Coordinates of N, CA and C in Angstrom, one line a residue:
M1 N -7.9 -1.4 18.9 CA -8.1 -1.3 20.3 C -9.6 -0.8 20.5
D2 N -10.2 -1.1 21.5 CA -11.5 -0.8 21.8 C -11.6 0.7 22.5
D3 N -12.7 1.2 22.5 CA -12.8 2.6 23.1 C -12.0 2.8 24.5
N4 N -12.5 2.0 25.4 CA -11.9 2.1 26.6 C -10.5 1.9 26.4
E5 N -9.6 1.2 26.1 CA -8.5 1.2 25.8 C -7.9 2.5 25.3
K6 N -8.4 3.1 24.2 CA -8.0 4.2 23.6 C -8.1 5.4 25.0
I7 N -8.9 5.5 25.8 CA -9.0 6.3 26.9 C -7.9 6.0 27.6
E8 N -7.7 4.9 28.1 CA -7.0 4.3 29.1 C -5.1 4.6 28.5
I9 N -4.9 4.5 27.3 CA -3.7 4.8 26.8 C -3.5 6.5 27.0
L10 N -4.3 7.1 26.6 CA -4.1 8.8 26.8 C -3.9 8.9 28.5
K11 N -4.5 8.4 29.2 CA -4.4 8.6 30.5 C -3.1 8.1 31.0
L12 N -2.5 7.1 30.5 CA -1.3 6.6 30.6 C -0.3 7.6 30.2
C13 N -0.3 8.2 29.1 CA 0.5 9.3 28.4 C 0.4 10.3 29.3
D14 N -0.6 10.7 30.3 CA -0.5 12.0 30.7 C -0.2 11.7 31.9
N15 N -0.3 10.6 32.7 CA 0.3 10.5 33.8 C 1.9 10.0 34.0
Y16 N 2.4 9.5 32.7 CA 3.9 8.9 32.7 C 4.7 10.3 33.0
P17 N 5.8 10.1 33.7 CA 6.9 11.1 34.0 C 7.3 11.6 32.6
K18 N 7.5 13.1 32.4 CA 7.8 13.7 31.3 C 9.3 14.0 31.4
L19 N 10.1 14.2 30.3 CA 11.5 14.9 30.2 C 11.4 16.1 30.5
K20 N 12.4 16.8 31.0 CA 12.6 17.9 31.3 C 13.5 18.5 30.1
D21 N 13.7 19.9 29.9 CA 14.5 20.4 29.0 C 14.2 19.9 27.6
V22 N 13.2 19.6 27.3 CA 12.9 19.1 25.8 C 11.8 20.3 25.1
N23 N 11.7 20.2 23.9 CA 10.9 21.1 23.1 C 9.5 20.6 23.2
G24 N 8.5 21.2 24.0 CA 7.4 20.6 24.0 C 7.1 19.7 25.2
V25 N 6.2 18.7 25.3 CA 5.6 18.0 26.4 C 6.1 16.4 25.7
Q26 N 7.0 15.6 26.3 CA 7.3 14.2 25.9 C 7.6 13.4 27.1
T27 N 7.0 12.2 27.0 CA 7.3 11.2 28.0 C 8.5 10.9 27.9
E28 N 9.1 10.2 29.1 CA 10.4 9.5 29.1 C 10.4 8.4 28.0
H29 N 11.6 8.0 27.5 CA 11.8 7.2 26.4 C 11.5 5.7 26.7
A30 N 11.5 5.3 28.2 CA 10.9 3.9 28.7 C 9.4 3.9 28.7
F31 N 8.7 4.8 28.1 CA 7.3 4.8 28.2 C 6.7 3.4 27.6
I32 N 7.4 3.1 26.6 CA 6.7 1.8 25.7 C 7.2 0.6 26.3
K33 N 7.9 0.7 27.4 CA 8.6 -0.6 28.2 C 7.8 -0.9 29.5
Q34 N 6.7 -0.2 29.3 CA 5.7 -0.7 30.8 C 5.0 -2.0 30.7
D35 N 4.7 -2.4 31.8 CA 4.2 -3.9 31.8 C 2.6 -3.5 32.0
N36 N 2.1 -3.4 30.6 CA 0.6 -3.0 30.7 C 0.2 -3.8 29.2
S37 N -1.3 -4.2 29.3 CA -1.5 -5.2 28.3 C -1.8 -4.3 26.9
I38 N -2.0 -3.1 27.2 CA -2.2 -1.9 26.0 C -0.9 -1.8 25.5
I39 N 0.0 -1.3 26.3 CA 1.3 -1.0 25.9 C 1.9 -2.2 25.1
T40 N 1.7 -3.2 25.8 CA 2.3 -4.5 25.0 C 1.7 -4.8 23.6
K41 N 0.3 -4.5 23.5 CA -0.1 -4.5 22.2 C 0.5 -3.6 21.1
L42 N 0.7 -2.3 21.5 CA 1.4 -1.3 20.9 C 2.8 -1.7 20.6
R43 N 3.6 -2.2 21.5 CA 5.1 -2.7 21.2 C 5.1 -3.9 20.2
Q44 N 4.2 -4.6 20.5 CA 4.1 -5.8 19.4 C 3.8 -5.4 18.1
S45 N 2.9 -4.5 17.9 CA 2.1 -4.1 16.6 C 3.4 -3.3 15.9
F46 N 4.2 -2.6 16.5 CA 5.3 -1.9 16.1 C 6.5 -2.9 15.6
L47 N 6.9 -3.9 16.6 CA 7.8 -4.8 16.2 C 7.4 -5.4 14.9
T48 N 6.0 -5.8 14.6 CA 5.5 -6.5 13.4 C 5.4 -5.7 12.3
S49 N 5.3 -4.4 12.5 CA 5.3 -3.2 11.3 C 7.2 -3.1 11.0
C50 N 7.6 -3.3 11.8 CA 9.3 -3.1 11.2 C 9.6 -4.3 10.7
E51 N 9.2 -5.5 11.2 CA 9.6 -6.8 10.4 C 8.5 -6.8 9.1
N52 N 7.7 -6.3 8.9 CA 7.0 -6.2 7.5 C 7.8 -5.1 6.6
F53 N 8.4 -4.1 6.9 CA 9.3 -3.2 6.6 C 10.5 -3.7 6.0
W54 N 11.2 -4.3 6.9 CA 12.4 -4.9 6.5 C 12.2 -6.3 5.9
N55 N 11.3 -6.8 6.0 CA 10.9 -8.3 5.3 C 11.6 -9.3 5.9
F56 N 12.1 -9.4 7.1 CA 12.4 -10.5 8.0 C 11.9 -10.3 9.4
K57 N 12.1 -11.4 9.9 CA 11.9 -11.6 11.4 C 13.0 -11.2 12.3
I58 N 12.6 -10.3 13.3 CA 13.7 -9.7 14.4 C 13.3 -10.6 15.5
E59 N 14.5 -11.0 15.6 CA 14.4 -12.1 16.9 C 14.9 -11.6 18.3
N60 N 16.5 -11.7 18.5 CA 16.9 -11.4 19.7 C 17.9 -10.0 19.6
D61 N 18.8 -9.9 18.6 CA 19.6 -9.0 18.9 C 19.1 -7.3 18.4
F62 N 18.3 -6.8 19.3 CA 17.7 -5.4 18.9 C 17.2 -4.7 20.4
D63 N 17.2 -3.6 20.1 CA 16.5 -2.9 21.3 C 15.8 -1.8 20.7
Y64 N 14.8 -1.0 21.7 CA 14.1 0.0 21.2 C 13.8 1.1 22.4
I65 N 13.3 2.1 22.1 CA 12.8 3.1 22.9 C 11.2 3.5 22.5
G66 N 10.6 3.9 23.2 CA 9.4 4.7 22.8 C 8.9 5.5 23.7
W67 N 8.2 6.8 23.3 CA 7.6 8.0 24.0 C 6.6 8.4 23.3
V68 N 6.2 9.1 24.0 CA 4.7 10.1 23.7 C 5.0 11.4 23.5
Y69 N 4.9 12.1 22.3 CA 4.8 13.6 22.3 C 3.6 14.0 22.3
I70 N 3.5 15.2 23.0 CA 1.9 15.6 23.3 C 1.9 17.4 22.9
D71 N 1.1 17.7 22.3 CA 1.0 19.1 22.1 C -0.4 19.7 21.6
N72 N -0.7 20.9 22.0 CA -2.0 21.7 21.7 C -1.4 23.1 21.5
S73 N -2.4 23.9 21.2 CA -2.2 25.4 21.0 C -1.7 26.0 22.3
E74 N -1.9 25.3 23.5 CA -1.1 26.1 24.7 C 0.2 25.8 25.0
I75 N 0.6 24.6 24.4 CA 2.1 24.2 24.6 C 2.9 25.3 23.7
K76 N 3.9 25.9 23.8 CA 4.6 26.6 23.2 C 5.9 26.2 22.8
A77 N 5.7 25.1 21.9 CA 7.0 24.1 21.5 C 7.4 24.9 20.2
K78 N 8.8 24.7 20.0 CA 9.2 25.3 18.8 C 9.4 24.1 18.1
R79 N 8.7 24.2 16.7 CA 8.8 23.2 15.7 C 10.1 23.1 14.9
T80 N 10.6 22.0 15.0 CA 12.0 21.8 14.0 C 12.2 20.5 13.5
F81 N 12.8 20.7 12.1 CA 13.2 19.5 11.5 C 14.2 18.6 12.4
H82 N 14.0 17.5 12.5 CA 14.9 16.6 13.3 C 15.1 15.2 12.8
T83 N 16.2 14.3 13.2 CA 15.9 12.8 12.9 C 16.3 12.3 14.4
H84 N 16.4 10.9 14.3 CA 16.2 10.1 15.5 C 17.6 9.1 15.3
N85 N 18.0 8.6 16.5 CA 19.2 7.8 16.6 C 20.2 7.9 15.5
K86 N 20.9 9.1 15.6 CA 22.1 9.4 14.6 C 23.1 8.3 14.9
I87 N 23.4 7.8 16.1 CA 24.5 6.9 16.2 C 24.3 5.8 15.3
N88 N 23.3 5.2 15.1 CA 23.1 4.0 14.4 C 22.1 4.3 13.3
P89 N 22.8 4.3 12.1 CA 21.8 4.7 10.8 C 20.7 3.5 10.4
F90 N 21.1 2.3 11.0 CA 20.2 1.4 10.7 C 19.1 1.1 11.5
T91 N 18.5 2.3 12.0 CA 17.3 2.3 12.7 C 16.0 2.6 12.2
L92 N 14.8 1.8 12.6 CA 13.5 2.4 12.0 C 12.9 3.3 13.3
T93 N 12.2 4.0 12.6 CA 11.5 4.8 13.7 C 9.9 4.8 13.2
G94 N 9.0 4.8 14.0 CA 7.7 4.5 13.8 C 6.7 5.5 14.4
I95 N 5.8 6.1 13.9 CA 4.8 7.0 14.4 C 3.5 6.4 14.4
L96 N 2.7 6.5 15.5 CA 1.5 6.2 15.6 C 0.7 7.3 16.3
Y97 N -0.2 7.9 15.6 CA -1.0 8.8 16.2 C -2.2 8.1 17.1
L98 N -2.0 8.5 18.5 CA -3.1 8.2 19.3 C -4.1 9.0 19.5
N99 N -4.1 10.2 19.4 CA -5.3 11.1 19.0 C -4.7 12.4 18.0
L100 N -5.4 12.7 17.2 CA -5.2 13.5 16.0 C -6.5 14.5 16.0
P101 N -6.5 15.4 16.6 CA -7.7 16.5 16.6 C -7.8 17.1 15.0
E102 N -9.2 17.2 14.8 CA -9.2 17.7 13.3 C -8.6 19.2 13.0
S103 N -8.3 19.9 14.0 CA -7.5 21.2 13.7 C -6.0 21.0 13.7
S104 N -5.4 19.7 13.7 CA -4.2 19.5 13.7 C -3.8 18.9 12.3
T105 N -2.4 19.1 12.3 CA -1.8 18.6 10.9 C -1.0 17.3 11.4
P106 N -0.9 16.6 10.6 CA 0.3 15.4 10.9 C 1.6 15.9 10.6
T107 N 2.5 14.7 11.0 CA 4.1 14.9 10.6 C 4.3 15.3 9.2
E108 N 5.2 16.1 9.0 CA 5.9 16.4 7.8 C 7.3 15.9 7.4
F109 N 7.4 15.7 6.3 CA 8.9 14.9 6.2 C 9.7 15.8 5.0
L110 N 10.8 15.9 5.0 CA 11.8 16.4 4.0 C 12.7 15.1 3.6
V111 N 12.5 14.7 2.5 CA 13.6 13.8 1.8 C 14.1 14.3 0.6
G112 N 15.4 14.7 0.6 CA 15.8 15.1 -0.7 C 15.4 16.6 -0.4
N113 N 15.2 17.1 -1.5 CA 14.1 18.5 -1.8 C 12.6 18.3 -1.7
K114 N 12.2 17.1 -1.3 CA 10.8 16.9 -1.4 C 10.1 17.0 0.1
K115 N 9.2 17.6 0.3 CA 8.3 17.6 1.5 C 7.2 16.5 1.2
F116 N 6.7 15.7 2.3 CA 5.5 15.2 2.1 C 4.9 15.3 3.4
I117 N 3.8 15.0 3.7 CA 2.9 14.8 4.9 C 2.0 13.6 5.2
L118 N 2.4 13.1 6.0 CA 1.7 11.7 6.4 C 0.1 12.1 6.5
P119 N -0.8 10.8 5.9 CA -2.2 10.9 6.1 C -2.7 11.2 7.4
K120 N -3.8 11.7 7.9 CA -4.5 11.9 9.1 C -5.0 10.6 9.4
V121 N -4.4 9.5 10.0 CA -5.0 8.5 10.3 C -4.5 8.1 11.7
I122 N -5.4 7.6 12.5 CA -4.6 7.1 13.9 C -4.9 5.6 14.0
Y123 N -3.9 5.3 14.9 CA -3.8 3.8 15.2 C -3.5 3.2 14.3
N124 N -2.4 3.7 13.2 CA -1.9 3.0 12.1 C -0.4 3.5 12.3
W125 N 0.7 2.5 12.1 CA 1.9 2.8 12.4 C 2.6 3.5 10.9
F126 N 3.2 4.1 10.9 CA 3.9 4.8 9.8 C 5.3 4.6 9.9
I127 N 6.1 3.7 9.3 CA 7.4 3.3 9.5 C 8.4 4.0 8.4
F128 N 9.5 4.7 9.0 CA 10.5 5.3 8.1 C 11.9 5.0 8.6
N129 N 12.8 5.4 7.9 CA 14.3 5.4 8.3 C 14.3 6.4 9.0
S130 N 15.2 6.2 10.3 CA 15.1 7.2 11.4 C 16.0 8.5 11.1
N131 N 16.7 8.4 9.7 CA 17.5 9.4 9.5 C 16.7 10.5 8.3
F132 N 15.3 10.0 8.2 CA 14.6 11.2 7.6 C 14.3 12.5 8.1
P133 N 14.5 13.7 7.8 CA 14.1 14.6 8.5 C 12.6 14.6 8.7
H134 N 12.3 15.2 10.0 CA 10.9 15.2 10.0 C 10.4 16.3 11.1
I135 N 9.2 16.8 10.9 CA 8.7 18.0 12.0 C 7.5 17.7 12.5
P136 N 7.1 17.9 13.8 CA 5.8 17.6 14.3 C 4.7 18.5 13.6
G137 N 3.5 18.0 13.2 CA 2.3 18.7 12.7 C 1.9 19.9 13.6
R138 N 1.0 20.8 13.3 CA 0.6 21.9 14.3 C -0.8 21.7 14.8
V139 N -1.0 22.2 15.9 CA -2.1 22.1 16.6 C -2.7 23.5 16.9
T140 N -4.2 23.7 16.4 CA -4.5 25.2 16.3 C -5.4 25.3 17.6
N141 N -5.9 24.5 18.3 CA -6.8 24.5 19.5 C -6.2 23.7 20.6
K142 N -7.1 23.8 22.0 CA -6.6 23.1 23.2 C -6.7 21.7 23.4
K143 N -7.4 20.9 22.3 CA -7.3 19.4 22.2 C -6.1 19.2 21.7
S144 N -5.5 18.2 22.8 CA -4.1 17.6 22.5 C -3.8 16.5 21.2
R145 N -2.9 16.8 20.6 CA -2.5 15.7 19.6 C -1.5 14.9 20.4
Y146 N -1.8 13.5 20.2 CA -0.8 12.7 21.1 C 0.0 11.7 19.9
C147 N 1.1 11.7 19.8 CA 1.9 10.8 18.7 C 3.0 10.0 19.7
L148 N 2.7 8.6 19.4 CA 3.5 7.8 19.9 C 4.8 7.4 19.0
S149 N 6.0 7.8 19.5 CA 7.2 7.4 18.6 C 8.0 6.3 19.1
M150 N 8.4 5.4 18.1 CA 9.4 4.4 18.6 C 10.6 4.2 17.6
D151 N 11.5 4.1 18.2 CA 12.6 3.6 17.5 C 13.6 2.2 17.8
L152 N 13.7 1.7 16.9 CA 14.1 0.1 17.0 C 15.5 -0.1 16.1
W153 N 16.4 -0.6 16.7 CA 17.9 -0.8 15.9 C 18.2 -2.4 16.5
L154 N 19.0 -2.9 15.4 CA 19.7 -4.1 15.4 C 20.8 -3.8 16.3
K155 N 21.5 -4.9 17.1 CA 22.5 -4.7 17.8 C 23.8 -5.2 17.1

C-alpha cells in the first residue's frame, strides 16, 4: 500500500459506523465488505493468506467478517483474553495492524500454558486458529492503534 492508501484506510476506519456496547471502539463487522479498492486489496490479501495457511484454494462455500479495533490511552477498554467464532471451530482469524504506535504492544496469545506476542509489524497478516485465546496489546499514549481483524469459515 502506498502512503495515500494508508491515510485513506485510517479515515475509512474512523468514519465507519461503530458497534455499541462493546469493549473499546470497534467498527461494525461488515467493514471489510465495503466496495472500495483499498478494502478489496485487504480482503483479497486475507483470503490469499488463509489459502496459504490451509494449503488449498478457497473457492465458493465460505463466508467472512471483518472489523477494525481502535484503541489508545484515552479509550478505557478492559483488556480480556477472548476467542472468535465459537460456533464454527474451523474458522481462521487474521490480524493486520494498520497503525501500531511505538508506545503500543501487539496482540498476545495464550496457547496451552504458553504466552507469546506477535511481532510489531504493520500491513502483514498474522493468521491463526480462531479458538486461540488472545488479548489486544496496550497503548500508552493518545496515538491510536488500528487493528484489522477478519474471520473466515467454510460453509
